[in-house]
């Protein structure tokens, strides 16, 4: 495009850009700025309303003029650029576009964070503190760092992002919540993370095969009441504990066998079987009991010590559940990476056909994953009995979606073949630290749930996107 | 009956068999069902579930394994918003209420579709995210059950007449689906659900079709929420989760493929009514304190079993290809309607009382005297009786002959069938109205 009629500079008192769209854009931008200003002005309660409105109007007009000025300046420069040779021009624009393409997400994210910070600052008076400002700046820095460095971690990008988020959360919480980094709080976070993490073992394995297990919460609740019921019947507690684990494995076996031919609908099959199991256990434990649905009894001491907050591990003030979780995590991570079983699992999740061609039985692995899932769910339920000291069927309910959320946030693909337990550990920690943070700033449970719901989408969108349809044809 | 036409709707066979067995059981065990208040309240209670199942059905047909787990919380969300607005006095007119309800449903589903299309996250994750977010926000909007529904729907939920506005909503929703199936948009939708790549390569604008499917689902969700609000005539933020599970079960029970491409209003309706009937039948047994657990277990088992049954349907339809779903529906429908008429006209039942939960286990859980049927019919003379019997015999002979002929030649039954069914349904209504004493003429002393 050549320009025969280069405009004379119009940097007059009232600059008017050439394009009408730019004028509208400027108008919109200045109105947004003015609105933010209005909010901040009223939020501070320092000036009378008339003055705030006056200043807002002034701000709108000035910013509109300034934006127009900038737009005109850019138009001048573009006009000057057109004079350049085509070669130079192409090089220039591709560099600029490349810069934008590489950093667009970063810029959008940073601007979004800035806007969010400004909005909260304007709206919530108690939010304005130096700690929050520092936290905000640190967060922006972490963003910058994460986006600049994550390119070097192509394989474990989700893990890297998860770690960054975890790091950022810990820093923000430490700044804004008193006593967040105290020993008791960290122990509490780790204990709850351990419960969730053990429940997530099965979900991770099943997800690696491309399935889902929604029966986990019901198995957790059922094993919780079944264990106490067996103990009150007089069964030795160790035997009862083992028996409950076997029962959990049986439920998993049923799930696996039933959903094998219905792999697309594994979600619904396991939901149904979980419901049936929960109903069945409650019927079994409440036949002949006066108080249907409730089991009363005393939890044996060793189980209480295993999971209670003040539990001791060989004299150390750490609940043994945390140690159990760490051991399980190490075994799982190394097992999935090094053993033939683990490698075959990835092979099956990645491509069924080629895996079966090299002689990996899909049925065995599918059912095996579900059995493990049932066993670990039952283990979680039993440990939760030790933690709470009383049986309750609803103890598993929070695990319905948090297990799924932890797996997904960690970065294990629900389509199978990608991810691992290490990722899930990060996801679990992110969820627990976030919960602790939200509790710490005094948010109610329903708001936490709302935020969790909204958080899952962007986390998955960062690395769990499916290909566009035109890429699959 | 030709092979191809039977296998297309062979998935309807299972729900048809199930629903007729369930209706017969329900009517015999709880004869109150066949009366004006019984049917009226049955429609009121089942309507939200049916509409939720419709919404899920549309999404399931659209493919990609879309099961919107958030349908229950979404309906609860619309419910609490409407109730909140009505309690504040901002929402009084029916039109405004419908606009708010349908608008919220469509808006949510539109967002859902946009995320699925442009962010390209699996629908199940979007549904999960929506479930958590909506469950949370519902409790924020209305922390505990309460509030009042818009005043105009005050008498909707009473269930004193069959032809209530709720039935009208249901009829419009169902008819709307059948009108929709006549459009080319519907065939695009089915094609996309069955094989999205094939649809895309053959030039279907899959994005538009997906958005359209979600908007339709949003309309159904809005209508369902209105029926739900009318039913409980207040707001309840926490009952959504249960609705989700029941609606998913109904969807599977009706034979809708969760993998996409197969399903329709008939399937969804049959499934939802079956689920409601299961609950009704279970409620007529006296399980005492474990009633809720029993219901939970039975729902779960039925969900799993009906999923496993869909694996067997191709096998079944190979061996029983001489039975078409239409034929089965007519025959079973006649039998069930006959039972209903019988139950409705013999109006001398003793109310079944609750048996005290003492004694043996079997007595405690399973002994509950069935309805006592009065075998003394209206007094007829010998000639009248013979004439009636002969008439019925001729009628059924003609019917069976026509039926066999039609099935053998893979033809439709034609006008005869519709006249016959209409006659049966009219007889049922007359019987029900007679029973309830709503018909001034011909009231028996």
GROMACS .gro file of C-alpha atoms in nm, chain A residues 72-352:
model
  281
   72UNK     CA    1  -0.229   1.025   1.615
   73UNK     CA    2   0.138   0.986   1.698
   74UNK     CA    3   0.124   0.622   1.601
   75UNK     CA    4  -0.058   0.704   1.281
   76UNK     CA    5   0.220   0.941   1.196
   77UNK     CA    6   0.471   0.672   1.254
   78UNK     CA    7   0.280   0.423   1.042
   79UNK     CA    8   0.262   0.677   0.766
   80UNK     CA    9   0.638   0.720   0.797
   81UNK     CA   10   0.684   0.344   0.794
   82UNK     CA   11   0.500   0.311   0.470
   83UNK     CA   12   0.778   0.500   0.311
   84UNK     CA   13   1.020   0.223   0.401
   85UNK     CA   14   1.101  -0.045   0.154
   86UNK     CA   15   0.885  -0.358   0.144
   87UNK     CA   16   1.168  -0.574   0.268
   88UNK     CA   17   1.236  -0.373   0.574
   89UNK     CA   18   0.863  -0.345   0.633
   90UNK     CA   19   0.799  -0.719   0.627
   91UNK     CA   20   1.089  -0.784   0.861
   92UNK     CA   21   0.971  -0.521   1.102
   93UNK     CA   22   0.612  -0.633   1.115
   94UNK     CA   23   0.698  -1.000   1.149
   95UNK     CA   24   0.922  -0.920   1.442
   96UNK     CA   25   0.654  -0.717   1.610
   97UNK     CA   26   0.394  -0.982   1.542
   98UNK     CA   27   0.627  -1.254   1.664
   99UNK     CA   28   0.684  -1.061   1.983
  100UNK     CA   29   0.311  -1.035   2.037
  101UNK     CA   30   0.247  -1.395   1.945
  102UNK     CA   31   0.508  -1.526   2.183
  103UNK     CA   32   0.401  -1.312   2.472
  104UNK     CA   33   0.031  -1.254   2.418
  105UNK     CA   34  -0.075  -1.491   2.694
  106UNK     CA   35   0.174  -1.339   2.932
  107UNK     CA   36   0.065  -0.984   2.856
  108UNK     CA   37  -0.303  -1.072   2.881
  109UNK     CA   38  -0.246  -1.257   3.208
  110UNK     CA   39  -0.046  -0.974   3.361
  111UNK     CA   40  -0.299  -0.713   3.253
  112UNK     CA   41  -0.583  -0.929   3.383
  113UNK     CA   42  -0.408  -0.962   3.718
  114UNK     CA   43  -0.351  -0.588   3.729
  115UNK     CA   44  -0.716  -0.516   3.658
  116UNK     CA   45  -0.821  -0.771   3.920
  117UNK     CA   46  -0.591  -0.616   4.176
  118UNK     CA   47  -0.718  -0.266   4.101
  119UNK     CA   48  -1.079  -0.380   4.119
  120UNK     CA   49  -1.032  -0.554   4.453
  121UNK     CA   50  -0.838  -0.260   4.588
  122UNK     CA   51  -1.112  -0.026   4.479
  123UNK     CA   52  -1.392  -0.243   4.613
  124UNK     CA   53  -1.262  -0.386   4.939
  125UNK     CA   54  -1.120  -0.126   5.179
  126UNK     CA   55  -0.958  -0.385   5.404
  127UNK     CA   56  -0.761  -0.520   5.110
  128UNK     CA   57  -0.542  -0.211   5.086
  129UNK     CA   58  -0.224  -0.299   5.266
  130UNK     CA   59   0.144  -0.301   5.190
  131UNK     CA   60   0.153  -0.681   5.221
  132UNK     CA   61  -0.101  -0.722   4.950
  133UNK     CA   62   0.087  -0.483   4.724
  134UNK     CA   63   0.405  -0.685   4.774
  135UNK     CA   64   0.215  -1.007   4.715
  136UNK     CA   65   0.073  -0.866   4.395
  137UNK     CA   66   0.413  -0.756   4.268
  138UNK     CA   67   0.564  -1.095   4.352
  139UNK     CA   68   0.283  -1.262   4.164
  140UNK     CA   69   0.345  -1.049   3.857
  141UNK     CA   70   0.715  -1.133   3.875
  142UNK     CA   71   0.636  -1.502   3.906
  143UNK     CA   72   0.414  -1.475   3.600
  144UNK     CA   73   0.692  -1.316   3.403
  145UNK     CA   74   0.938  -1.580   3.523
  146UNK     CA   75   0.701  -1.869   3.459
  147UNK     CA   76   0.625  -1.771   3.104
  148UNK     CA   77   0.982  -1.689   3.016
  149UNK     CA   78   1.127  -2.010   3.157
  150UNK     CA   79   0.850  -2.262   3.097
  151UNK     CA   80   0.955  -2.296   2.735
  152UNK     CA   81   1.263  -2.487   2.852
  153UNK     CA   82   1.047  -2.744   3.028
  154UNK     CA   83   0.861  -2.880   2.728
  155UNK     CA   84   0.798  -3.224   2.877
  156UNK     CA   85   0.675  -3.131   3.220
  157UNK     CA   86   0.512  -2.801   3.138
  158UNK     CA   87   0.206  -2.869   3.348
  159UNK     CA   88   0.416  -2.975   3.644
  160UNK     CA   89   0.620  -2.660   3.608
  161UNK     CA   90   0.313  -2.438   3.596
  162UNK     CA   91   0.169  -2.629   3.890
  163UNK     CA   92   0.485  -2.574   4.092
  164UNK     CA   93   0.486  -2.204   4.005
  165UNK     CA   94   0.124  -2.170   4.113
  166UNK     CA   95   0.201  -2.357   4.432
  167UNK     CA   96   0.499  -2.133   4.500
  168UNK     CA   97   0.297  -1.821   4.432
  169UNK     CA   98   0.015  -1.940   4.655
  170UNK     CA   99   0.250  -2.010   4.941
  171UNK     CA  100   0.413  -1.668   4.909
  172UNK     CA  101   0.085  -1.482   4.891
  173UNK     CA  102  -0.058  -1.679   5.181
  174UNK     CA  103   0.252  -1.622   5.391
  175UNK     CA  104   0.223  -1.249   5.330
  176UNK     CA  105  -0.147  -1.212   5.383
  177UNK     CA  106  -0.231  -1.469   5.651
  178UNK     CA  107  -0.079  -1.467   5.992
  179UNK     CA  108   0.053  -1.802   6.107
  180UNK     CA  109   0.028  -1.962   5.767
  181UNK     CA  110   0.381  -2.097   5.783
  182UNK     CA  111   0.347  -2.220   6.139
  183UNK     CA  112   0.421  -2.586   6.207
  184UNK     CA  113   0.064  -2.672   6.299
  185UNK     CA  114  -0.080  -2.523   5.984
  186UNK     CA  115   0.172  -2.694   5.758
  187UNK     CA  116   0.103  -3.023   5.932
  188UNK     CA  117  -0.270  -2.976   5.881
  189UNK     CA  118  -0.224  -2.896   5.514
  190UNK     CA  119  -0.004  -3.200   5.464
  191UNK     CA  120  -0.242  -3.428   5.652
  192UNK     CA  121  -0.541  -3.331   5.441
  193UNK     CA  122  -0.324  -3.345   5.132
  194UNK     CA  123  -0.230  -3.699   5.234
  195UNK     CA  124  -0.595  -3.808   5.255
  196UNK     CA  125  -0.670  -3.653   4.918
  197UNK     CA  126  -0.347  -3.783   4.771
  198UNK     CA  127  -0.414  -4.143   4.871
  199UNK     CA  128  -0.766  -4.119   4.730
  200UNK     CA  129  -0.618  -3.980   4.408
  201UNK     CA  130  -0.386  -4.275   4.343
  202UNK     CA  131  -0.663  -4.475   4.183
  203UNK     CA  132  -0.803  -4.179   3.994
  204UNK     CA  133  -0.460  -4.111   3.844
  205UNK     CA  134  -0.411  -4.471   3.733
  206UNK     CA  135  -0.757  -4.490   3.584
  207UNK     CA  136  -0.711  -4.157   3.409
  208UNK     CA  137  -0.386  -4.284   3.260
  209UNK     CA  138  -0.591  -4.558   3.097
  210UNK     CA  139  -0.841  -4.300   2.971
  211UNK     CA  140  -1.114  -4.384   3.221
  212UNK     CA  141  -1.270  -4.216   3.522
  213UNK     CA  142  -1.373  -4.347   3.861
  214UNK     CA  143  -1.652  -4.157   4.032
  215UNK     CA  144  -1.719  -4.435   4.283
  216UNK     CA  145  -1.424  -4.320   4.497
  217UNK     CA  146  -1.624  -4.093   4.731
  218UNK     CA  147  -1.885  -4.361   4.791
  219UNK     CA  148  -1.622  -4.626   4.856
  220UNK     CA  149  -1.449  -4.385   5.096
  221UNK     CA  150  -1.773  -4.326   5.286
  222UNK     CA  151  -1.876  -4.691   5.280
  223UNK     CA  152  -1.542  -4.821   5.403
  224UNK     CA  153  -1.553  -4.557   5.673
  225UNK     CA  154  -1.876  -4.686   5.823
  226UNK     CA  155  -1.810  -5.051   5.736
  227UNK     CA  156  -1.480  -5.052   5.927
  228UNK     CA  157  -1.632  -4.914   6.244
  229UNK     CA  158  -1.929  -5.149   6.207
  230UNK     CA  159  -1.698  -5.449   6.181
  231UNK     CA  160  -1.496  -5.332   6.479
  232UNK     CA  161  -1.806  -5.290   6.692
  233UNK     CA  162  -1.915  -5.641   6.589
  234UNK     CA  163  -1.603  -5.764   6.764
  235UNK     CA  164  -1.379  -5.839   6.466
  236UNK     CA  165  -1.013  -5.772   6.556
  237UNK     CA  166  -0.932  -5.429   6.424
  238UNK     CA  167  -0.638  -5.536   6.205
  239UNK     CA  168  -0.848  -5.808   6.043
  240UNK     CA  169  -1.132  -5.565   5.989
  241UNK     CA  170  -0.894  -5.314   5.834
  242UNK     CA  171  -0.762  -5.572   5.588
  243UNK     CA  172  -1.111  -5.697   5.515
  244UNK     CA  173  -1.233  -5.348   5.430
  245UNK     CA  174  -0.939  -5.303   5.193
  246UNK     CA  175  -1.032  -5.631   5.024
  247UNK     CA  176  -1.393  -5.519   4.995
  248UNK     CA  177  -1.277  -5.196   4.834
  249UNK     CA  178  -1.072  -5.402   4.590
  250UNK     CA  179  -1.380  -5.611   4.512
  251UNK     CA  180  -1.583  -5.301   4.433
  252UNK     CA  181  -1.301  -5.188   4.208
  253UNK     CA  182  -1.297  -5.529   4.040
  254UNK     CA  183  -1.669  -5.505   3.969
  255UNK     CA  184  -1.624  -5.152   3.836
  256UNK     CA  185  -1.344  -5.259   3.608
  257UNK     CA  186  -1.519  -5.566   3.471
  258UNK     CA  187  -1.846  -5.382   3.415
  259UNK     CA  188  -1.697  -5.076   3.256
  260UNK     CA  189  -1.452  -5.262   3.032
  261UNK     CA  190  -1.695  -5.293   2.744
  262UNK     CA  191  -1.839  -4.948   2.819
  263UNK     CA  192  -1.519  -4.749   2.840
  264UNK     CA  193  -1.674  -4.431   2.709
  265UNK     CA  194  -1.933  -4.447   2.983
  266UNK     CA  195  -1.698  -4.546   3.266
  267UNK     CA  196  -1.799  -4.223   3.440
  268UNK     CA  197  -2.164  -4.324   3.459
  269UNK     CA  198  -2.098  -4.690   3.538
  270UNK     CA  199  -1.880  -4.604   3.835
  271UNK     CA  200  -2.122  -4.337   3.955
  272UNK     CA  201  -2.401  -4.594   3.952
  273UNK     CA  202  -2.197  -4.864   4.122
  274UNK     CA  203  -2.076  -4.616   4.382
  275UNK     CA  204  -2.435  -4.522   4.459
  276UNK     CA  205  -2.532  -4.887   4.488
  277UNK     CA  206  -2.235  -4.960   4.715
  278UNK     CA  207  -2.314  -4.667   4.944
  279UNK     CA  208  -2.679  -4.770   4.967
  280UNK     CA  209  -2.591  -5.135   5.025
  281UNK     CA  210  -2.339  -5.059   5.298
  282UNK     CA  211  -2.583  -4.836   5.478
  283UNK     CA  212  -2.853  -5.102   5.463
  284UNK     CA  213  -2.613  -5.367   5.591
  285UNK     CA  214  -2.488  -5.156   5.878
  286UNK     CA  215  -2.829  -5.031   5.985
  287UNK     CA  216  -3.028  -5.355   5.978
  288UNK     CA  217  -3.116  -5.425   6.336
  289UNK     CA  218  -2.990  -5.087   6.450
  290UNK     CA  219  -3.212  -4.827   6.606
  291UNK     CA  220  -3.039  -4.534   6.443
  292UNK     CA  221  -3.039  -4.604   6.072
  293UNK     CA  222  -2.737  -4.470   5.891
  294UNK     CA  223  -2.530  -4.408   6.200
  295UNK     CA  224  -2.268  -4.638   6.344
  296UNK     CA  225  -2.141  -4.576   6.691
  297UNK     CA  226  -1.829  -4.727   6.838
  298UNK     CA  227  -1.478  -4.664   6.952
  299UNK     CA  228  -1.193  -4.634   6.709
  300UNK     CA  229  -0.890  -4.844   6.810
  301UNK     CA  230  -0.594  -4.645   6.933
  302UNK     CA  231  -0.349  -4.747   6.663
  303UNK     CA  232  -0.586  -4.626   6.392
  304UNK     CA  233  -0.642  -4.301   6.574
  305UNK     CA  234  -0.268  -4.246   6.608
  306UNK     CA  235  -0.223  -4.326   6.240
  307UNK     CA  236  -0.431  -4.037   6.118
  308UNK     CA  237  -0.505  -3.797   6.400
  309UNK     CA  238  -0.352  -3.451   6.396
  310UNK     CA  239  -0.150  -3.525   6.711
  311UNK     CA  240  -0.036  -3.866   6.588
  312UNK     CA  241   0.325  -3.970   6.645
  313UNK     CA  242   0.553  -4.147   6.402
  314UNK     CA  243   0.821  -4.320   6.610
  315UNK     CA  244   0.823  -4.026   6.843
  316UNK     CA  245   0.824  -3.761   6.572
  317UNK     CA  246   0.529  -3.524   6.589
  318UNK     CA  247   0.414  -3.615   6.238
  319UNK     CA  248   0.093  -3.810   6.174
  320UNK     CA  249   0.198  -4.142   6.015
  321UNK     CA  250  -0.057  -4.087   5.738
  322UNK     CA  251   0.174  -3.827   5.589
  323UNK     CA  252   0.460  -4.077   5.589
  324UNK     CA  253   0.232  -4.340   5.434
  325UNK     CA  254   0.143  -4.094   5.161
  326UNK     CA  255   0.505  -4.009   5.094
  327UNK     CA  256   0.594  -4.378   5.068
  328UNK     CA  257   0.301  -4.443   4.836
  329UNK     CA  258   0.398  -4.144   4.624
  330UNK     CA  259   0.759  -4.261   4.591
  331UNK     CA  260   0.651  -4.615   4.505
  332UNK     CA  261   0.396  -4.491   4.253
  333UNK     CA  262   0.625  -4.243   4.082
  334UNK     CA  263   0.919  -4.480   4.048
  335UNK     CA  264   0.689  -4.772   3.971
  336UNK     CA  265   0.515  -4.593   3.688
  337UNK     CA  266   0.847  -4.478   3.548
  338UNK     CA  267   1.060  -4.790   3.578
  339UNK     CA  268   0.854  -5.109   3.600
  340UNK     CA  269   0.719  -5.291   3.298
  341UNK     CA  270   0.371  -5.261   3.443
  342UNK     CA  271   0.395  -4.885   3.454
  343UNK     CA  272   0.538  -4.852   3.104
  344UNK     CA  273   0.270  -5.082   2.963
  345UNK     CA  274   0.007  -4.868   3.130
  346UNK     CA  275   0.132  -4.562   2.947
  347UNK     CA  276   0.149  -4.759   2.624
  348UNK     CA  277  -0.213  -4.868   2.661
  349UNK     CA  278  -0.329  -4.519   2.749
  350UNK     CA  279  -0.148  -4.373   2.453
  351UNK     CA  280  -0.255  -4.620   2.188
  352UNK     CA  281  -0.466  -4.927   2.258
   0.00000   0.00000   0.00000
